[in-house]
CSV table of C-alpha atoms in Angstrom, one decimal:
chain,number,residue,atom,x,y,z
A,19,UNK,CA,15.3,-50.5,-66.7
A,20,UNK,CA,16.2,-48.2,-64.0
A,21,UNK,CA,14.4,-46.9,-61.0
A,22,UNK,CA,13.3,-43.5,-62.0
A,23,UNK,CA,11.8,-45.2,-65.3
A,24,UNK,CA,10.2,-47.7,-63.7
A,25,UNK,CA,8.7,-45.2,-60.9
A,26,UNK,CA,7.8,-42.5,-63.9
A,27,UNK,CA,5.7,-46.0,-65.5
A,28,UNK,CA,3.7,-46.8,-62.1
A,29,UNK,CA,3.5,-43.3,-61.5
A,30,UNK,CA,1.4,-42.8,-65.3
A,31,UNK,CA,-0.4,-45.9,-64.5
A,32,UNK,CA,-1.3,-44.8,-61.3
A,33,UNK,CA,-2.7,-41.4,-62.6
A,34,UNK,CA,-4.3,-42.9,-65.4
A,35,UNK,CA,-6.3,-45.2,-62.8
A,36,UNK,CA,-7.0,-41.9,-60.5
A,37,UNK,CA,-8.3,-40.2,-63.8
A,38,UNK,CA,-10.9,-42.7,-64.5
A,39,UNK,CA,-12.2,-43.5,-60.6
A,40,UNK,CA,-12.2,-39.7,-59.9
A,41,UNK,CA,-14.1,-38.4,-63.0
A,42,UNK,CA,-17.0,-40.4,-61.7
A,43,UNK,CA,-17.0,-37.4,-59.2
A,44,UNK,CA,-16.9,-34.3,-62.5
A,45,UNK,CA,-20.0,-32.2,-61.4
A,46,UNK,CA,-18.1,-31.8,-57.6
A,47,UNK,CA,-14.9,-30.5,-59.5
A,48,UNK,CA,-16.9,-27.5,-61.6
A,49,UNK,CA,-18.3,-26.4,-57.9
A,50,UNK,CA,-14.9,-26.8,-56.5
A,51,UNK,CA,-13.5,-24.1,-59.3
A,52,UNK,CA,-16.3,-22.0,-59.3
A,53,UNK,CA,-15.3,-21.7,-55.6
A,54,UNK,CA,-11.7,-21.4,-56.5
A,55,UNK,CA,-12.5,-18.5,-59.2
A,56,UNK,CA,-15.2,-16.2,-56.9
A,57,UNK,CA,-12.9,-14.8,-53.9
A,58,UNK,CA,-10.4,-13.9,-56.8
A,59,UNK,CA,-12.9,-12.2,-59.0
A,60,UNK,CA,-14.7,-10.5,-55.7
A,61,UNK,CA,-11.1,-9.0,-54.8
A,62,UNK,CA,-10.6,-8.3,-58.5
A,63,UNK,CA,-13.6,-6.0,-58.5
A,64,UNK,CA,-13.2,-4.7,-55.1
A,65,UNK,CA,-9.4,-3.6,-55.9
A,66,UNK,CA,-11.0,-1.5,-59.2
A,67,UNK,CA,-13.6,-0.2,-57.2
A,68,UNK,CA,-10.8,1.3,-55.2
A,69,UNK,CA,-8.8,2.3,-58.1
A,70,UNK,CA,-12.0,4.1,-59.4
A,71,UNK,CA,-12.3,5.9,-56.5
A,72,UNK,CA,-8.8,7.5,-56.3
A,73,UNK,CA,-6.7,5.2,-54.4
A,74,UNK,CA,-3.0,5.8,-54.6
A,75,UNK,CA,-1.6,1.7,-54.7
A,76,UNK,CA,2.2,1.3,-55.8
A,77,UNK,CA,0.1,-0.6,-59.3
A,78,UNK,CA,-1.8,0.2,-61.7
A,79,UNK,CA,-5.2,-1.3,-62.6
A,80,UNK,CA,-3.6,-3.5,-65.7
A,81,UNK,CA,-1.2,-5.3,-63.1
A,82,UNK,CA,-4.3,-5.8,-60.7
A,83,UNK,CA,-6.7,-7.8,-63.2
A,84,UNK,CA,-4.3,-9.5,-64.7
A,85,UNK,CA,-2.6,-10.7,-61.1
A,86,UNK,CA,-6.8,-11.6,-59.9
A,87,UNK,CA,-7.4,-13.1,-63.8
A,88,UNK,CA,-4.3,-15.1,-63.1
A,89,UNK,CA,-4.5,-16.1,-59.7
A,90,UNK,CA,-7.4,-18.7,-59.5
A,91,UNK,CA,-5.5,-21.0,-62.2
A,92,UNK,CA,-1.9,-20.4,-60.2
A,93,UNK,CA,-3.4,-21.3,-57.0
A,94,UNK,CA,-4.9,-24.5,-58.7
A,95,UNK,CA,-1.8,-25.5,-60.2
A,96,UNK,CA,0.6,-25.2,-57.6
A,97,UNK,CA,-1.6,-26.5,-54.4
A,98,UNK,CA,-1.3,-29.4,-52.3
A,99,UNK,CA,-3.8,-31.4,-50.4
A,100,UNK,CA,-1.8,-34.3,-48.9
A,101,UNK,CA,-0.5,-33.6,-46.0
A,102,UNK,CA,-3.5,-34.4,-43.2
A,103,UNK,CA,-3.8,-37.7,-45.5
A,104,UNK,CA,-0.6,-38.5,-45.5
A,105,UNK,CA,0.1,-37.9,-41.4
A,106,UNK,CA,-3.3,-39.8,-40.9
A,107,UNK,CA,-2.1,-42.6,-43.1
A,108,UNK,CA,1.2,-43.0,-40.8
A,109,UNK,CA,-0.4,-42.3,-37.5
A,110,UNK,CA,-3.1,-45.2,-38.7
A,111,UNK,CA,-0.2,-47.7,-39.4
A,112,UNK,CA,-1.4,-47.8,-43.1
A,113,UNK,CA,2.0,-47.0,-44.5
A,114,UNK,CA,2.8,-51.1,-43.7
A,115,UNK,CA,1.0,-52.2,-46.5
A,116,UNK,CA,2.7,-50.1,-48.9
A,117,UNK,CA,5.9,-51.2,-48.0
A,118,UNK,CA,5.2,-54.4,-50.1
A,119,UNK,CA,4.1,-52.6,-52.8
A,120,UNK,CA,6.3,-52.0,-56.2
A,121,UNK,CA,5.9,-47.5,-55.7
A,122,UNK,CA,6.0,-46.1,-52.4
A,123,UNK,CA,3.2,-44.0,-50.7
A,124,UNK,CA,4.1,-40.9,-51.8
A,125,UNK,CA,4.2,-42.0,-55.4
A,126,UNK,CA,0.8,-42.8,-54.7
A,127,UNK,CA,0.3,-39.1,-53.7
A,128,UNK,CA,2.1,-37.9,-56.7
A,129,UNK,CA,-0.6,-39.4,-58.8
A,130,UNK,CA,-3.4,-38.6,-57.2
A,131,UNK,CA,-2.0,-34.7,-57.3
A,132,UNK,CA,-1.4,-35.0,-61.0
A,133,UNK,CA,-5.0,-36.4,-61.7
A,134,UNK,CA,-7.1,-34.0,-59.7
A,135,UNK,CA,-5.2,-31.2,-61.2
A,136,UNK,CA,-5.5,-32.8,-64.6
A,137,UNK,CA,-9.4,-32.9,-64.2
A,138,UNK,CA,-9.7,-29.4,-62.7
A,139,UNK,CA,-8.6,-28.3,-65.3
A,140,UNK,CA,-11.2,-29.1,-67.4
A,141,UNK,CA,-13.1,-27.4,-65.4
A,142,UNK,CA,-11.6,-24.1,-64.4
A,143,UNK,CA,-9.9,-23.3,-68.4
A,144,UNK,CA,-13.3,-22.1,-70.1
A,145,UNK,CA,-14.2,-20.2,-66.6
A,146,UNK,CA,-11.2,-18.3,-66.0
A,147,UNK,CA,-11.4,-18.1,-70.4
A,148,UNK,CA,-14.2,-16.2,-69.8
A,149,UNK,CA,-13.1,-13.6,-66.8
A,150,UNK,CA,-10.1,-12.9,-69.1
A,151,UNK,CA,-12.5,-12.1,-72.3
A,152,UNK,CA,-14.3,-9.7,-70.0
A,153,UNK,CA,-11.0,-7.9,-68.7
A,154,UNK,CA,-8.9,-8.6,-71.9
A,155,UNK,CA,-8.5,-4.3,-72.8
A,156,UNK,CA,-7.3,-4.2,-69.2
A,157,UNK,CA,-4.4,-7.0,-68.4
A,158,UNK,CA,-1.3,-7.2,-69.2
A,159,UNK,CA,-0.8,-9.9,-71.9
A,160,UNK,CA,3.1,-10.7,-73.0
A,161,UNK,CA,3.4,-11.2,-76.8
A,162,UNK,CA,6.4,-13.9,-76.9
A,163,UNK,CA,6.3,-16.6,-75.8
A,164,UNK,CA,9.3,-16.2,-73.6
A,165,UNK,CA,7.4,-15.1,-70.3
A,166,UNK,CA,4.4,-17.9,-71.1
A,167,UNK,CA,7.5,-20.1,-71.1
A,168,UNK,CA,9.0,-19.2,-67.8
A,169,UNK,CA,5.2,-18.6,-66.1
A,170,UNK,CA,5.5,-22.9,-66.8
A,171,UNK,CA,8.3,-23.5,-65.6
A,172,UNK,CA,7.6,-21.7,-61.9
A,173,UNK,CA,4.8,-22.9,-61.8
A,174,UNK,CA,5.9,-26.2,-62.2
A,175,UNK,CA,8.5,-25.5,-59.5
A,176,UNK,CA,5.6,-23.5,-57.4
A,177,UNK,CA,4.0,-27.1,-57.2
A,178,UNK,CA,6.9,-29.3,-56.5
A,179,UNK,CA,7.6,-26.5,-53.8
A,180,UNK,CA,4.3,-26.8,-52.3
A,181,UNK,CA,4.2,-31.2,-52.5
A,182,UNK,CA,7.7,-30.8,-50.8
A,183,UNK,CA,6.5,-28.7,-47.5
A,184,UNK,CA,3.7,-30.8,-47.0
A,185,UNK,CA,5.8,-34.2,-46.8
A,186,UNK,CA,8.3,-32.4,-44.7
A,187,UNK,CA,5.1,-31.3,-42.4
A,188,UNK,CA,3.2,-34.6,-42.3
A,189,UNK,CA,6.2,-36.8,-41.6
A,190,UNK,CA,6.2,-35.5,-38.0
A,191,UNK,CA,3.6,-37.7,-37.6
A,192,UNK,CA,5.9,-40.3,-37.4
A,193,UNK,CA,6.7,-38.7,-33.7
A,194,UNK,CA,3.7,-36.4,-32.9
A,195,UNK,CA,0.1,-38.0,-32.5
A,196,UNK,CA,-1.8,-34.9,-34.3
A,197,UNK,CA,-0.2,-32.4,-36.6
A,198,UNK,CA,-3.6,-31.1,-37.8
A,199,UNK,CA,-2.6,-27.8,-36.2
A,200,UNK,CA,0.4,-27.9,-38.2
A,201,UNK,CA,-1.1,-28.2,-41.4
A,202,UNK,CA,-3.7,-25.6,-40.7
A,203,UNK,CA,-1.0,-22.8,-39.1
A,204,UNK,CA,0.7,-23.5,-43.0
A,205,UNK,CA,-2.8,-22.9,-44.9
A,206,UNK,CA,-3.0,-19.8,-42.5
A,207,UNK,CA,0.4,-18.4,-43.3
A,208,UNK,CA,0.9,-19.3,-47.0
A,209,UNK,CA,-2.6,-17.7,-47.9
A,210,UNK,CA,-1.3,-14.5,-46.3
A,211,UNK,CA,2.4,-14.6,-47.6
A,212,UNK,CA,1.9,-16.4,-51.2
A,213,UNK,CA,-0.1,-13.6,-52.3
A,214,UNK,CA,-3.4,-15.6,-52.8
A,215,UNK,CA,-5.3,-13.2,-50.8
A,216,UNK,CA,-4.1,-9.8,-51.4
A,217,UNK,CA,-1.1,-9.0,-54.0
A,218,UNK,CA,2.5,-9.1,-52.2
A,219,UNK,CA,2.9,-5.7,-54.0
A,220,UNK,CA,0.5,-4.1,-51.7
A,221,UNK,CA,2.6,-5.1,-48.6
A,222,UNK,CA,4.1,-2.6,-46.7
A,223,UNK,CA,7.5,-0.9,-47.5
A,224,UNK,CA,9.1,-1.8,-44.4
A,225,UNK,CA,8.7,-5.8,-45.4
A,226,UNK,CA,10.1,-5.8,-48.6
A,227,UNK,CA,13.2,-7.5,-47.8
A,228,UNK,CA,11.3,-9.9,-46.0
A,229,UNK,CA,8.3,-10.4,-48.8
A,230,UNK,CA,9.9,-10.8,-51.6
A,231,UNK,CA,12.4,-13.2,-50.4
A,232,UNK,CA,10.4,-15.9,-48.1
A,233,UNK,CA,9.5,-19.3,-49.6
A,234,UNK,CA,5.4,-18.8,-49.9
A,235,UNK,CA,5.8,-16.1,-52.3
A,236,UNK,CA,7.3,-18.4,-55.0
A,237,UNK,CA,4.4,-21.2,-55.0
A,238,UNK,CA,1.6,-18.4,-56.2
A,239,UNK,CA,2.7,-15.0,-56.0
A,240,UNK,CA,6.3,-15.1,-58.6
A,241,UNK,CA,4.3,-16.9,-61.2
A,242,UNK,CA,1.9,-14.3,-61.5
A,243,UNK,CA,4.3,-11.2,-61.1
A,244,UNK,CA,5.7,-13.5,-64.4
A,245,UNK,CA,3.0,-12.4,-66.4
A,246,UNK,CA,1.4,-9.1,-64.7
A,247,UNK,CA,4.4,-7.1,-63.5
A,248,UNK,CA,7.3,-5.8,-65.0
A,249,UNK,CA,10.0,-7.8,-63.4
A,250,UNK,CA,13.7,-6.8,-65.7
A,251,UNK,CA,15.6,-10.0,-66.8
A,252,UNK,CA,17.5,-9.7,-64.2
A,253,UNK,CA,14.9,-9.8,-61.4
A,254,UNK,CA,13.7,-12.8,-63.7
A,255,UNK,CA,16.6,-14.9,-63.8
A,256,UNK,CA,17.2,-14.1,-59.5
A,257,UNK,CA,13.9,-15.2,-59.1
A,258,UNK,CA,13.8,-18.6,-60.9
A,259,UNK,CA,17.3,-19.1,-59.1
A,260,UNK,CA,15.5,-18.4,-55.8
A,261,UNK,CA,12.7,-20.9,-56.7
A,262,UNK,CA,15.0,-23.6,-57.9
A,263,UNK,CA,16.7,-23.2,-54.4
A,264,UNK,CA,13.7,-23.4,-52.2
A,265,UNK,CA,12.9,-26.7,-54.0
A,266,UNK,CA,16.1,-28.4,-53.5
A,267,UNK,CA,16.6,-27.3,-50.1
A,268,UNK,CA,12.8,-28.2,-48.9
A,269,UNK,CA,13.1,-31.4,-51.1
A,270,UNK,CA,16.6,-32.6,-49.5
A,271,UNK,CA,15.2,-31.2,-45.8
A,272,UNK,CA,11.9,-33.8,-46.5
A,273,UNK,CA,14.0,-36.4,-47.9
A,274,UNK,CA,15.7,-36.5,-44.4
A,275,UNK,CA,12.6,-36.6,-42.4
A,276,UNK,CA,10.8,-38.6,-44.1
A,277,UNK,CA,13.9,-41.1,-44.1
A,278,UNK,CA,14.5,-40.8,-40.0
A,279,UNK,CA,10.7,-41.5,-39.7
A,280,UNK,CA,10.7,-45.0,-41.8
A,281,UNK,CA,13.2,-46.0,-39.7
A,282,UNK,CA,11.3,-44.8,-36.8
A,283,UNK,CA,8.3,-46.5,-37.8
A,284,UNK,CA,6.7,-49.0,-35.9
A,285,UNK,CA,2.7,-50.3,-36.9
A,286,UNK,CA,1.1,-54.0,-37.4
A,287,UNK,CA,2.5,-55.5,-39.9
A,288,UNK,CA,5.9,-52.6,-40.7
């Protein structure tokens, strides 16, 4: 059996295990999305309002409620919660007693990513079902299933994207006491430049080149423009490449770190 199979089996197993300890917790994860869904349907309804009233934005109302419809499922998907864990769990020293286990600690992470996202889900499908009954006659909705297809697939790379910053971030702890700071400065930045606050299509002119071409915009913002703009095949195919790129390079950048720091490492029992 090789490696990767034998990780991909204690990586199911793992999530499996997660699934069933953390559905104990289900009533916390339908507060958690109605949380998730209200700042997107507040800016939905604040951006119509605007509309309404004769605001000239470079898009139209369709692109609007379906980017805000869209946004609170995107941002779900493709977010990462590990890295002040993981930086306390190497700064604690408990990173030794993984290092007689058969998966590594970040397999560990993996799983418990895959089952929170599995049991939001659950939770935030019939809510955000119900914002896009409401706004159906107004969003854009793509009748092949080319587009759904490719939404997937970014925002499958949008996640990895997002897992692979935050182990590059928290393995400074293996040389800095506190990267809290660190971890809150990216939270800071990617909500402004991923789009999850206002649409990257509202930016100003002058930082187009710089918008549309930065990392953050590809772990919320591209999957959305997927389904809600009117991006040519072209545009399409130069922004999965884009995508694909940020992951390999963040992943291989991590893989580095991460690597220095084991060696670095020095705890009870490591």
């Amino acid at each position: 059996m090789s490696a990767f199979v034998r990780n991909l089996r204690v990586v199911r197993r793992m999530t499996a295990a997660d699934i069933a300890q953390q559905s104990v917790y289900r009533g916390a994860w339908i507060i958690f999305m109605l949380a998730n869904i209200c700042m997107p349907i507040i800016s939905l309804l604040i951006w119509r309002t605007a509309l309404a009233s004769g605001a000239h934005l470079p898009v139209d109302e369709r692109y609007i409620t379906t980017y805000f419809v869209l946004l609170g499922v995107v941002t779900m998907a493709t977010s990462s919660w590990m890295a002040g864990f993981l930086a306390q769990d190497i700064r604690m020293g408990k990173l030794s007693s993984w290092m007689i286990r058969p998966a590594s600690l970040l397999a560990g992470f993996v799983a418990n990513n895959l089952s929170e996202k599995f049991l939001k889900l659950f939770a935030l499908v019939p809510m955000i079902g119900i914002v896009w009954w409401i706004f159906r006659d107004s969003m854009n909705i793509p009748a092949g299933p080319g587009r759904w297809a490719l939404f997937a697939v970014s925002i499958l790379l949008g996640a990895m994207l997002v897992f692979t910053i935050d182990i590059l971030i928290a393995s400074l702890a293996f040389w800095m006491d506190d990267v809290s700071a660190l971890v809150q400065a990216r939270v800071i930045v990617a909500s402004v430049l991923s789009g999850a606050v206002v649409p990257l299509a509202l930016m100003p002119e002058w930082s187009r080149g710089f918008v549309d071409h930065q990392p953050f915009r590809y772990t919320v913002s591209f999957p959305v423009e997927i389904v809600a703009g009117q991006l040519t095949g072209p545009e399409l195919l130069a922004g999965l490449g884009f995508q694909l790129g940020y992951v390999v390079v963040f992943a291989a950048i991590a893989r580095l770190v991460w690597s220095a720091g084991i060696r670095a490492y020095s705890a009870v029992g490591a």
